[in-house]
CSV table of C-alpha atoms and ligand atoms in Angstrom, one decimal:
chain,number,residue,atom,x,y,z
A,26,MET,CA,21.8,19.2,3.6
A,27,THR,CA,18.3,20.1,5.0
A,28,ILE,CA,15.4,20.3,2.6
A,29,LEU,CA,11.9,21.6,3.3
A,30,VAL,CA,9.1,20.3,1.2
A,31,ALA,CA,6.7,23.1,1.8
A,32,GLY,CA,3.1,24.0,1.3
A,33,GLY,CA,1.7,20.6,0.2
A,34,THR,CA,-0.9,18.2,1.5
A,35,VAL,CA,0.8,15.2,3.2
A,36,VAL,CA,-1.0,12.0,2.4
A,37,GLY,CA,-0.7,8.8,4.5
A,38,PRO,CA,-2.7,5.6,4.8
A,39,THR,CA,-4.9,7.2,7.5
A,40,GLY,CA,-5.4,10.7,6.4
A,41,ALA,CA,-4.3,13.8,4.4
A,42,ALA,CA,-3.5,17.2,5.9
A,43,PRO,CA,-1.5,20.3,5.0
A,44,ALA,CA,2.0,20.0,6.4
A,45,ASP,CA,5.6,20.8,5.6
A,46,VAL,CA,8.2,18.0,5.6
A,47,LEU,CA,11.6,18.7,6.9
A,48,ILE,CA,14.4,16.5,5.7
A,49,ASP,CA,17.8,16.3,7.4
A,50,GLY,CA,20.3,14.3,5.4
A,51,GLU,CA,18.8,11.0,4.5
A,52,THR,CA,15.8,11.0,6.9
A,53,ILE,CA,12.7,12.8,7.7
A,54,ALA,CA,13.3,15.1,10.7
A,55,ALA,CA,9.8,16.5,11.2
A,56,VAL,CA,6.3,16.8,9.7
A,57,VAL,CA,5.2,20.3,10.6
A,58,SER,CA,1.5,21.5,10.5
A,59,PRO,CA,0.9,25.1,9.4
A,60,GLY,CA,1.2,27.4,12.4
A,61,SER,CA,2.8,24.8,14.6
A,62,THR,CA,5.1,26.1,17.3
A,63,ALA,CA,6.7,22.6,17.8
A,64,LEU,CA,10.5,22.1,17.5
A,65,GLY,CA,10.1,21.2,13.8
A,66,SER,CA,8.9,24.7,12.9
A,67,ASP,CA,12.3,26.2,14.1
A,68,LEU,CA,14.2,23.7,12.1
A,69,ALA,CA,12.1,24.5,9.1
A,70,ALA,CA,13.1,28.2,9.2
A,71,GLY,CA,16.7,27.3,8.6
A,72,ALA,CA,16.3,24.7,5.7
A,73,GLU,CA,19.0,25.0,3.1
A,74,ARG,CA,16.7,24.2,0.2
A,75,VAL,CA,12.9,24.5,-0.3
A,76,VAL,CA,10.8,22.3,-2.6
A,77,ASP,CA,7.6,24.1,-3.3
A,78,ALA,CA,4.7,21.6,-3.0
A,79,THR,CA,1.9,24.2,-3.0
A,80,GLY,CA,-1.3,22.7,-4.5
A,81,ARG,CA,0.3,19.2,-4.6
A,82,TYR,CA,0.2,16.0,-2.6
A,83,VAL,CA,3.3,14.9,-0.7
A,84,ILE,CA,3.3,11.1,-0.5
A,85,PRO,CA,5.8,8.5,0.7
A,86,GLY,CA,7.8,7.1,-2.3
A,87,GLY,CA,6.2,4.1,-4.0
A,88,VAL,CA,7.3,0.6,-2.9
A,89,ASP,CA,7.1,-1.8,-5.8
A,90,CYS,CA,7.4,-5.2,-4.2
A,91,HIS,CA,7.4,-7.2,-7.5
A,92,THR,CA,9.9,-6.5,-10.2
A,93,HIS,CA,12.1,-8.7,-12.5
A,94,MET,CA,15.1,-6.8,-13.7
A,95,GLU,CA,17.3,-8.8,-16.1
A,96,LEU,CA,15.2,-12.0,-15.4
A,97,PRO,CA,16.2,-14.8,-17.8
A,98,PHE,CA,12.9,-16.2,-19.1
A,99,GLY,CA,11.9,-18.1,-22.2
A,100,GLY,CA,15.3,-18.1,-23.9
A,101,THR,CA,15.9,-14.3,-23.4
A,102,SER,CA,16.2,-11.9,-20.5
A,103,ALA,CA,13.9,-9.1,-19.3
A,104,SER,CA,15.1,-6.0,-21.1
A,105,ASP,CA,15.6,-3.6,-18.1
A,106,THR,CA,18.8,-3.7,-16.2
A,107,PHE,CA,18.8,-2.6,-12.6
A,108,GLU,CA,20.2,0.7,-13.9
A,109,THR,CA,17.6,1.4,-16.5
A,110,GLY,CA,14.7,-0.1,-14.5
A,111,THR,CA,15.3,1.7,-11.3
A,112,ARG,CA,15.8,5.0,-13.1
A,113,ALA,CA,12.4,4.5,-14.8
A,114,ALA,CA,10.9,3.6,-11.4
A,115,ALA,CA,12.2,6.9,-10.0
A,116,TRP,CA,10.6,8.8,-12.9
A,117,GLY,CA,7.3,7.2,-11.9
A,118,GLY,CA,7.5,8.0,-8.2
A,119,THR,CA,8.7,4.6,-7.0
A,120,THR,CA,11.6,4.9,-4.6
A,121,THR,CA,12.1,1.2,-3.5
A,122,ILE,CA,11.8,-2.0,-5.5
A,123,ILE,CA,11.9,-5.6,-4.3
A,124,ASP,CA,13.2,-7.8,-7.1
A,125,PHE,CA,13.4,-11.6,-7.2
A,126,ALA,CA,16.7,-13.4,-7.0
A,127,VAL,CA,16.4,-16.8,-8.7
A,128,GLN,CA,17.4,-20.3,-7.7
A,129,ARG,CA,16.7,-23.1,-10.1
A,130,GLN,CA,16.6,-26.9,-9.5
A,131,GLY,CA,20.2,-28.1,-8.8
A,132,GLU,CA,21.6,-24.7,-8.0
A,133,ARG,CA,22.6,-23.4,-4.6
A,134,VAL,CA,20.2,-20.7,-3.3
A,135,GLN,CA,23.2,-18.7,-2.0
A,136,ASP,CA,24.6,-18.6,-5.6
A,137,GLY,CA,21.4,-17.4,-7.0
A,138,LEU,CA,21.3,-14.6,-4.4
A,139,ALA,CA,25.0,-13.7,-5.1
A,140,ALA,CA,24.2,-13.5,-8.8
A,141,TRP,CA,21.4,-11.0,-8.1
A,142,HIS,CA,23.7,-8.9,-6.0
A,143,ALA,CA,26.2,-8.9,-8.8
A,144,LYS,CA,23.5,-7.6,-11.2
A,145,ALA,CA,22.2,-4.9,-8.9
A,146,ASP,CA,24.9,-3.6,-6.5
A,147,GLY,CA,26.2,-0.3,-7.6
A,148,GLU,CA,23.7,0.0,-10.4
A,149,CYS,CA,20.5,1.3,-8.8
A,150,ALA,CA,19.0,4.8,-8.8
A,151,ILE,CA,16.8,4.0,-5.8
A,152,ASP,CA,16.8,1.6,-2.9
A,153,TYR,CA,16.3,-2.1,-3.6
A,154,ALA,CA,15.7,-5.4,-1.7
A,155,PHE,CA,15.3,-9.0,-2.8
A,156,HIS,CA,12.9,-11.8,-2.4
A,157,GLN,CA,14.3,-15.3,-3.2
A,158,ILE,CA,12.7,-17.6,-5.8
A,159,ILE,CA,13.1,-21.2,-4.7
A,160,GLY,CA,12.9,-23.1,-8.0
A,161,GLY,CA,14.1,-26.4,-6.5
A,162,VAL,CA,12.8,-27.2,-3.1
A,163,ASP,CA,15.1,-29.8,-1.4
A,164,ASP,CA,17.0,-30.3,1.8
A,165,ASP,CA,19.7,-27.8,0.9
A,166,SER,CA,17.4,-25.0,-0.3
A,167,LEU,CA,15.2,-25.4,2.7
A,168,LYS,CA,18.2,-25.0,5.0
A,169,ALA,CA,19.3,-22.0,2.9
A,170,MET,CA,15.9,-20.3,3.5
A,171,ASP,CA,16.8,-20.1,7.2
A,172,GLU,CA,20.1,-18.5,6.4
A,173,LEU,CA,18.6,-16.0,4.0
A,174,VAL,CA,16.2,-14.7,6.6
A,175,ASP,CA,19.2,-13.6,8.6
A,176,GLU,CA,20.5,-11.7,5.6
A,177,GLY,CA,17.3,-9.7,5.2
A,178,ILE,CA,15.5,-11.9,2.7
A,179,THR,CA,12.3,-12.7,4.5
A,180,SER,CA,10.1,-13.8,1.7
A,181,PHE,CA,10.3,-16.7,-0.8
A,182,LYS,CA,8.4,-17.2,-4.0
A,183,LEU,CA,7.2,-20.6,-5.1
A,184,PHE,CA,5.6,-21.5,-8.4
A,185,MET,CA,2.6,-23.8,-9.0
A,186,ALA,CA,3.1,-22.9,-12.7
A,187,TYR,CA,5.9,-23.4,-15.3
A,188,PRO,CA,6.6,-27.2,-14.9
A,189,GLY,CA,10.2,-27.9,-15.7
A,190,VAL,CA,11.3,-24.4,-15.0
A,191,PHE,CA,10.3,-23.0,-11.6
A,192,TYR,CA,7.5,-25.4,-10.7
A,193,SER,CA,7.1,-27.0,-7.2
A,194,ASP,CA,4.8,-29.9,-6.6
A,195,ASP,CA,2.5,-30.0,-3.6
A,196,GLY,CA,4.9,-31.9,-1.4
A,197,GLN,CA,7.7,-29.4,-2.1
A,198,ILE,CA,5.3,-26.5,-1.4
A,199,LEU,CA,4.3,-28.2,1.9
A,200,ARG,CA,7.9,-28.5,3.0
A,201,ALA,CA,8.7,-24.9,2.0
A,202,MET,CA,5.7,-23.7,3.9
A,203,GLN,CA,6.7,-25.7,7.0
A,204,ALA,CA,10.1,-24.0,6.8
A,205,ALA,CA,8.6,-20.6,6.4
A,206,ALA,CA,6.2,-21.2,9.3
A,207,GLY,CA,9.3,-22.1,11.4
A,208,ASN,CA,11.6,-19.2,10.4
A,209,GLY,CA,9.1,-16.3,10.3
A,210,SER,CA,9.3,-15.7,6.6
A,211,LEU,CA,6.5,-15.1,4.1
A,212,VAL,CA,5.6,-17.5,1.2
A,213,MET,CA,4.7,-15.8,-2.0
A,214,MET,CA,2.9,-17.9,-4.5
A,215,HIS,CA,2.5,-17.9,-8.2
A,216,ALA,CA,-0.9,-19.6,-8.1
A,217,GLU,CA,-1.8,-21.2,-11.4
A,218,ASN,CA,-2.2,-25.0,-12.1
A,219,GLY,CA,0.8,-25.3,-14.4
A,220,ILE,CA,0.2,-29.1,-15.1
A,221,ALA,CA,-3.3,-28.5,-16.4
A,222,ILE,CA,-2.2,-25.4,-18.3
A,223,ASP,CA,0.5,-27.3,-20.1
A,224,VAL,CA,-2.1,-29.9,-21.3
A,225,LEU,CA,-4.4,-27.1,-22.5
A,226,VAL,CA,-1.5,-25.4,-24.3
A,227,ARG,CA,-0.5,-28.6,-26.1
A,228,GLN,CA,-4.1,-29.2,-27.1
A,229,ALA,CA,-4.6,-25.7,-28.4
A,230,LEU,CA,-1.4,-25.8,-30.5
A,231,ALA,CA,-2.4,-29.1,-31.9
A,232,ARG,CA,-5.6,-27.5,-33.1
A,233,GLY,CA,-3.6,-24.8,-34.8
A,234,GLU,CA,-4.5,-22.1,-32.3
A,235,THR,CA,-1.2,-20.2,-32.2
A,236,GLU,CA,-2.1,-16.5,-31.8
A,237,PRO,CA,-1.3,-14.6,-28.6
A,238,LYS,CA,-4.9,-14.6,-27.3
A,239,HIS,CA,-4.7,-18.3,-26.7
A,240,HIS,CA,-2.3,-17.5,-23.9
A,241,SER,CA,-5.3,-16.4,-21.9
A,242,TYR,CA,-7.7,-19.1,-23.2
A,243,THR,CA,-5.3,-21.8,-22.1
A,244,ARG,CA,-4.9,-20.3,-18.6
A,245,PRO,CA,-8.6,-20.0,-17.7
A,246,TRP,CA,-9.8,-18.6,-14.4
A,247,GLN,CA,-10.3,-22.1,-13.0
A,248,THR,CA,-6.6,-22.8,-13.2
A,249,GLU,CA,-5.9,-19.7,-11.1
A,250,ALA,CA,-8.8,-20.3,-8.6
A,251,GLU,CA,-7.9,-24.0,-8.2
A,252,ALA,CA,-4.3,-23.2,-7.4
A,253,THR,CA,-5.2,-20.3,-5.2
A,254,ASN,CA,-7.5,-22.5,-3.2
A,255,ARG,CA,-4.8,-25.3,-3.0
A,256,ALA,CA,-2.2,-22.8,-1.8
A,257,ILE,CA,-4.5,-21.5,0.8
A,258,MET,CA,-5.3,-25.0,2.1
A,259,LEU,CA,-1.6,-25.9,2.3
A,260,ALA,CA,-0.9,-22.6,4.1
A,261,ARG,CA,-3.7,-23.4,6.6
A,262,LEU,CA,-2.3,-26.9,7.0
A,263,THR,CA,1.2,-25.7,7.8
A,264,GLY,CA,0.4,-22.4,9.6
A,265,ALA,CA,2.5,-20.5,7.1
A,266,PRO,CA,1.4,-16.9,6.2
A,267,LEU,CA,0.7,-16.7,2.4
A,268,TYR,CA,0.9,-13.9,-0.1
A,269,ILE,CA,-0.5,-14.6,-3.6
A,270,VAL,CA,1.2,-12.6,-6.3
A,271,HIS,CA,-0.3,-11.1,-9.5
A,272,MET,CA,-3.9,-12.1,-9.1
A,273,SER,CA,-6.1,-11.6,-12.1
A,274,ALA,CA,-9.2,-13.9,-11.8
A,275,ARG,CA,-12.1,-12.6,-9.6
A,276,GLN,CA,-12.9,-16.2,-8.6
A,277,ALA,CA,-9.4,-16.7,-7.3
A,278,VAL,CA,-9.7,-13.5,-5.2
A,279,ALA,CA,-13.1,-14.8,-4.0
A,280,CYS,CA,-11.2,-17.8,-2.5
A,281,LEU,CA,-8.8,-15.5,-0.9
A,282,ALA,CA,-11.5,-13.2,0.5
A,283,GLU,CA,-13.3,-16.2,2.0
A,284,ALA,CA,-10.2,-17.4,3.8
A,285,ARG,CA,-9.5,-13.9,5.0
A,286,GLY,CA,-13.0,-13.7,6.2
A,287,GLU,CA,-12.4,-16.8,8.3
A,288,GLY,CA,-9.4,-15.1,9.8
A,289,PHE,CA,-6.5,-16.8,8.0
A,290,ASN,CA,-3.3,-15.0,7.4
A,291,VAL,CA,-3.4,-14.8,3.6
A,292,TYR,CA,-2.9,-11.8,1.3
A,293,GLY,CA,-3.1,-11.0,-2.3
A,294,GLU,CA,-1.7,-8.4,-4.8
A,295,THR,CA,-2.8,-7.4,-8.2
A,296,CYS,CA,-1.1,-5.3,-10.9
A,297,PRO,CA,-2.2,-2.4,-13.2
A,298,GLN,CA,-2.4,-4.7,-16.2
A,299,TYR,CA,-5.2,-6.7,-14.6
A,300,LEU,CA,-7.1,-3.6,-13.8
A,301,TYR,CA,-6.8,-1.9,-17.2
A,302,LEU,CA,-6.0,-4.5,-19.9
A,303,SER,CA,-8.3,-7.2,-21.2
A,304,LEU,CA,-8.4,-10.3,-23.4
A,305,GLU,CA,-10.8,-8.6,-25.8
A,306,GLU,CA,-9.2,-5.2,-26.3
A,307,HIS,CA,-5.5,-6.1,-25.9
A,308,LEU,CA,-4.5,-9.7,-26.1
A,309,SER,CA,-6.8,-10.3,-29.1
A,310,ALA,CA,-5.3,-7.4,-31.1
A,311,PRO,CA,-4.9,-8.2,-34.8
A,312,GLY,CA,-1.8,-10.1,-36.0
A,313,PHE,CA,0.9,-10.6,-33.4
A,314,GLU,CA,0.2,-7.3,-31.6
A,315,GLY,CA,-1.4,-9.2,-28.7
A,316,ALA,CA,2.1,-10.5,-27.8
A,317,LYS,CA,2.7,-7.2,-26.0
A,318,TYR,CA,0.1,-8.2,-23.4
A,319,VAL,CA,1.3,-11.8,-22.7
A,320,CYS,CA,2.0,-12.2,-19.0
A,321,SER,CA,1.1,-14.8,-16.4
A,322,THR,CA,-1.4,-14.9,-14.8
A,323,PRO,CA,-3.0,-13.6,-18.0
A,324,VAL,CA,-5.0,-10.5,-18.6
A,325,ARG,CA,-8.6,-11.6,-18.6
A,326,SER,CA,-11.9,-11.2,-20.3
A,327,ARG,CA,-13.7,-7.9,-19.6
A,328,ALA,CA,-17.0,-9.7,-20.4
A,329,GLU,CA,-16.3,-12.0,-17.4
A,330,GLY,CA,-16.1,-8.9,-15.2
A,331,HIS,CA,-12.6,-9.4,-13.6
A,332,GLN,CA,-11.3,-5.9,-13.9
A,333,ASP,CA,-14.2,-4.2,-12.0
A,334,GLU,CA,-14.2,-6.9,-9.3
A,335,LEU,CA,-10.4,-6.4,-8.8
A,336,TRP,CA,-11.0,-2.7,-8.2
A,337,ARG,CA,-13.7,-3.6,-5.7
A,338,TYR,CA,-11.4,-6.1,-3.9
A,339,LEU,CA,-8.8,-3.4,-3.7
A,340,ARG,CA,-11.3,-1.1,-2.0
A,341,THR,CA,-12.4,-3.8,0.5
A,342,ASN,CA,-8.8,-4.8,1.3
A,343,ASP,CA,-9.2,-8.4,0.1
A,344,LEU,CA,-6.4,-7.4,-2.3
A,345,SER,CA,-3.9,-5.5,-0.2
A,346,VAL,CA,-1.2,-4.4,-2.6
A,347,VAL,CA,-0.7,-3.2,-6.2
A,348,SER,CA,2.7,-4.1,-7.6
A,349,THR,CA,3.8,-4.1,-11.2
A,350,ASP,CA,5.3,-7.5,-11.8
A,351,HIS,CA,7.6,-5.4,-14.1
A,352,CYS,CA,9.1,-7.9,-16.5
A,353,PRO,CA,9.7,-6.1,-19.8
A,354,PHE,CA,10.5,-7.7,-23.1
A,355,CYS,CA,11.0,-5.8,-26.4
A,356,PHE,CA,8.6,-6.6,-29.2
A,357,LYS,CA,11.3,-7.0,-31.8
A,358,GLU,CA,13.4,-10.1,-31.3
A,359,GLN,CA,12.0,-10.9,-27.8
A,360,LYS,CA,8.2,-11.1,-28.0
A,361,GLU,CA,8.8,-12.2,-31.6
A,362,LEU,CA,10.3,-15.4,-30.3
A,363,GLY,CA,6.6,-16.6,-30.1
A,364,LEU,CA,5.6,-15.8,-33.7
A,365,GLY,CA,3.6,-18.8,-34.7
A,366,ASP,CA,3.5,-20.3,-31.2
A,367,PHE,CA,2.0,-18.2,-28.3
A,368,SER,CA,3.6,-20.5,-25.7
A,369,ALA,CA,7.0,-19.3,-26.8
A,370,ILE,CA,6.2,-15.6,-26.2
A,371,PRO,CA,8.3,-14.5,-23.1
A,372,ASN,CA,5.8,-13.8,-20.3
A,373,GLY,CA,5.9,-10.3,-18.9
A,374,ILE,CA,4.8,-6.7,-19.2
A,375,GLY,CA,6.9,-3.6,-18.3
A,376,GLY,CA,5.2,-1.1,-16.1
A,377,VAL,CA,7.5,-0.1,-13.2
A,378,GLU,CA,7.3,3.6,-14.3
A,379,HIS,CA,3.5,3.8,-14.4
A,380,ARG,CA,2.0,2.2,-11.3
A,381,MET,CA,1.6,5.4,-9.2
A,382,ASP,CA,-0.1,7.2,-12.1
A,383,LEU,CA,-2.3,4.3,-13.1
A,384,ILE,CA,-3.5,3.6,-9.7
A,385,TYR,CA,-4.1,7.3,-9.0
A,386,GLN,CA,-6.7,7.0,-11.7
A,387,GLY,CA,-8.7,5.0,-9.2
A,388,VAL,CA,-8.8,8.1,-7.1
A,389,VAL,CA,-9.8,10.3,-10.0
A,390,ASP,CA,-12.5,7.8,-11.0
A,391,GLY,CA,-13.8,7.5,-7.4
A,392,ARG,CA,-12.9,3.8,-7.0
A,393,ILE,CA,-10.5,4.3,-4.1
A,394,SER,CA,-9.6,7.1,-1.7
A,395,LEU,CA,-6.4,9.2,-1.8
A,396,GLU,CA,-5.3,7.4,1.4
A,397,ARG,CA,-6.0,4.0,-0.1
A,398,TRP,CA,-3.8,4.9,-3.1
A,399,VAL,CA,-0.9,5.5,-0.8
A,400,GLU,CA,-1.6,2.5,1.3
A,401,LEU,CA,-1.8,0.1,-1.7
A,402,CYS,CA,1.3,1.5,-3.5
A,403,SER,CA,3.6,2.3,-0.6
A,404,THR,CA,2.6,1.7,3.0
A,405,THR,CA,1.2,-1.9,2.8
A,406,PRO,CA,4.0,-3.2,0.6
A,407,ALA,CA,6.5,-1.7,3.0
A,408,ARG,CA,4.7,-3.3,6.0
A,409,MET,CA,4.1,-6.6,4.2
A,410,PHE,CA,7.8,-7.1,3.4
A,411,GLY,CA,9.5,-5.8,6.5
A,412,LEU,CA,10.5,-2.3,5.2
A,413,HIS,CA,8.3,-0.3,7.6
A,414,PRO,CA,8.8,2.1,9.3
A,415,ARG,CA,11.9,3.0,7.3
A,416,LYS,CA,9.8,3.0,4.1
A,417,GLY,CA,6.1,3.5,3.3
A,418,GLU,CA,5.1,6.5,5.4
A,419,ILE,CA,6.1,10.1,5.9
A,420,ARG,CA,7.0,10.3,9.5
A,421,PRO,CA,10.0,11.4,11.6
A,422,GLY,CA,12.9,8.9,11.5
A,423,ALA,CA,11.8,7.3,8.2
A,424,ASP,CA,14.0,7.4,5.1
A,425,ALA,CA,13.3,10.6,3.2
A,426,ASP,CA,11.7,8.9,0.2
A,427,VAL,CA,9.2,11.5,-0.7
A,428,VAL,CA,7.2,12.2,-3.9
A,429,VAL,CA,5.5,15.5,-4.7
A,430,TYR,CA,2.6,14.6,-6.9
A,431,ASP,CA,0.6,17.2,-8.9
A,432,PRO,CA,-3.1,16.3,-9.2
A,433,GLN,CA,-3.6,19.0,-11.9
A,434,GLY,CA,-0.8,17.7,-14.2
A,435,THR,CA,-1.2,15.1,-16.8
A,436,THR,CA,1.0,12.3,-17.9
A,437,ARG,CA,1.3,10.8,-21.4
A,438,ILE,CA,2.3,7.2,-21.5
A,439,GLY,CA,4.1,5.8,-24.5
A,440,VAL,CA,7.3,4.7,-26.0
A,441,GLU,CA,8.3,8.3,-26.9
A,442,THR,CA,8.0,9.4,-23.3
A,443,HIS,CA,8.7,6.5,-21.0
A,444,HIS,CA,12.2,5.7,-19.6
A,445,MET,CA,12.0,1.9,-19.5
A,446,ASN,CA,14.2,-0.1,-21.9
A,447,MET,CA,11.3,-1.2,-24.1
A,448,ASP,CA,10.3,-0.6,-27.7
A,449,HIS,CA,6.6,-0.5,-26.9
A,450,SER,CA,4.2,0.3,-24.1
A,451,ALA,CA,1.2,-1.7,-23.0
A,452,TYR,CA,-0.5,1.7,-22.4
A,453,GLU,CA,0.6,3.4,-25.6
A,454,GLY,CA,-1.1,6.8,-26.1
A,455,THR,CA,-2.9,6.9,-22.7
A,456,VAL,CA,-3.1,10.3,-21.1
A,457,VAL,CA,-3.7,10.1,-17.4
A,458,GLN,CA,-4.6,12.8,-14.8
A,459,GLY,CA,-1.8,13.5,-12.3
A,460,LYS,CA,1.9,13.8,-12.7
A,461,VAL,CA,5.0,13.1,-10.6
A,462,ASP,CA,6.6,16.4,-9.9
A,463,THR,CA,9.6,15.8,-7.6
A,464,VAL,CA,11.1,12.6,-6.2
A,465,LEU,CA,13.5,12.3,-3.3
A,466,SER,CA,15.3,9.1,-2.5
A,467,ARG,CA,16.8,9.1,0.9
A,468,GLY,CA,17.0,12.8,1.0
A,469,ALA,CA,18.5,13.2,-2.5
A,470,VAL,CA,16.4,14.9,-5.2
A,471,VAL,CA,16.4,12.3,-8.1
A,472,VAL,CA,13.6,13.7,-10.3
A,473,ALA,CA,12.9,17.5,-10.5
A,474,GLY,CA,10.1,18.4,-12.8
A,475,ASP,CA,11.0,17.0,-16.2
A,476,ALA,CA,14.6,16.3,-15.4
A,477,TYR,CA,16.3,13.2,-14.0
A,478,VAL,CA,19.0,14.4,-11.6
A,479,GLY,CA,19.7,11.1,-9.8
A,480,ARG,CA,22.7,8.8,-10.3
A,481,LYS,CA,23.5,5.2,-10.8
A,482,GLY,CA,24.7,3.7,-7.5
A,483,HIS,CA,22.7,6.0,-5.2
A,484,GLY,CA,20.3,3.2,-4.4
A,485,ARG,CA,21.3,0.9,-1.5
A,486,TYR,CA,20.5,-2.7,-0.8
A,487,VAL,CA,18.0,-2.8,2.1
A,488,ARG,CA,18.0,-5.8,4.4
A,489,ARG,CA,14.4,-6.5,5.3
A,490,GLY,CA,12.9,-7.5,8.7
A,491,GLN,CA,9.9,-9.7,9.3
A,492,SER,CA,6.6,-8.8,7.7
A,493,SER,CA,4.4,-6.6,9.9
A,494,TYR,CA,1.6,-9.0,9.1
A,495,LEU,CA,3.0,-12.0,10.8
A,496,VAL,CA,1.0,-13.1,13.9
B,504,URP,O1,4.4,-12.9,-16.8
B,504,URP,C1,5.1,-12.8,-15.8
B,504,URP,N1,4.4,-12.6,-14.7
B,504,URP,N2,6.4,-12.8,-15.9
B,504,URP,C2,7.3,-12.8,-14.8
B,504,URP,C3,7.5,-14.0,-14.0
B,504,URP,C4,6.4,-14.2,-13.0
B,504,URP,O2,5.7,-15.3,-13.0
B,504,URP,O3,6.2,-13.4,-12.2
B,505,ZN,ZN1,4.8,-15.3,-11.1
B,506,ZN,ZN1,6.6,-11.8,-11.3
């Protein structure tokens, strides 16, 4: 099947220009400028199907490099399956996710990976890949890291938080970084000082401070900045490249920016929740409402100025990627596990469907350029995690993951309209400028206007190569 996406403005990380995109089967065959006499223009004349993109942007499908479908956490499991979560992602213009397979202390890494394949294979609406969480660094798991690199798992997440669950001590982190430096993989770090946080949590609960807002008060910016700095120093010591996930404290990003300025190979991501939500307006909502906004790192105080600074760091490339850290839990029966004890609220916010729209608001508000939107949400995550040039850009030979985005449309976000398996939305009632119009995944139309026309099992597992950012 050949498809012509015609009449739109093709946006990439380095520019935007009118062009038609010709798709042949699963890949992009040509990007044809108006009036071109190149080979592509002949092919275009014979396309079997035309998608009209007049007045719209044509962008590479979103790459969400941080999701947690069906993650067991806090005595329950994230409420989206790979089927429901990837369908919701498609609705929102994301055509590839990278989820986290889990290994815990005492388990074989290979078993953790096999369990994730069992959950995802044959279920996904869009393409998917995995990072591997190493929750127990020891001789066996270090050896397994080398094996996994050969299987297309080229990034490993470690935790400085969650003692007794996923936590690694500094010696374990050092050893895992040495392994990564040796096998060409990328270390992803959850950078919060979990030992200090656990003390603050116990002290708060002993004082009777049980409401959701204390989740943020007991994870103050110092615990993120300290861990970020420590992770950077260990990365510098070992020569391992480092990618810090879900950054929310401006002081932590300042540490990262300083190291980047000195030329070290360190990167950071943030997520829409840290750009839009705050301790004052959301986590401190009356009663137990604030539980909807409990995630780690926490959403932070607007009075402390984190949100505006994160936008600035996105513009200056000190933050390189926006992912979602999609980890949804329903309010009823899941978030409610923490009634009377904020530390028992499962950590996570669902947002895989809304990232492209929410970050597009940065373009609408003049905080970032159109090109930077595409770079943050698609091109850089693809390059960072070894998916480029297959994913992340509209260019001949790439997978035909293409989104037609209508800048004149509007999108209402809320539980009545979203497709994630959640009984609430962190952005309930928000109406944003811009709308996903058509989504193609490897040449198949999966969203057309207001209809989902994809299918479970269309999405394929993608083996990843090395990060383009390794030196
Ligand atoms: O609150 C969060 N972020 N939940 C998911 C697990 C993680 O640390 O990424
Ligand atoms: Zn994390
Ligand atoms: Zn996460």
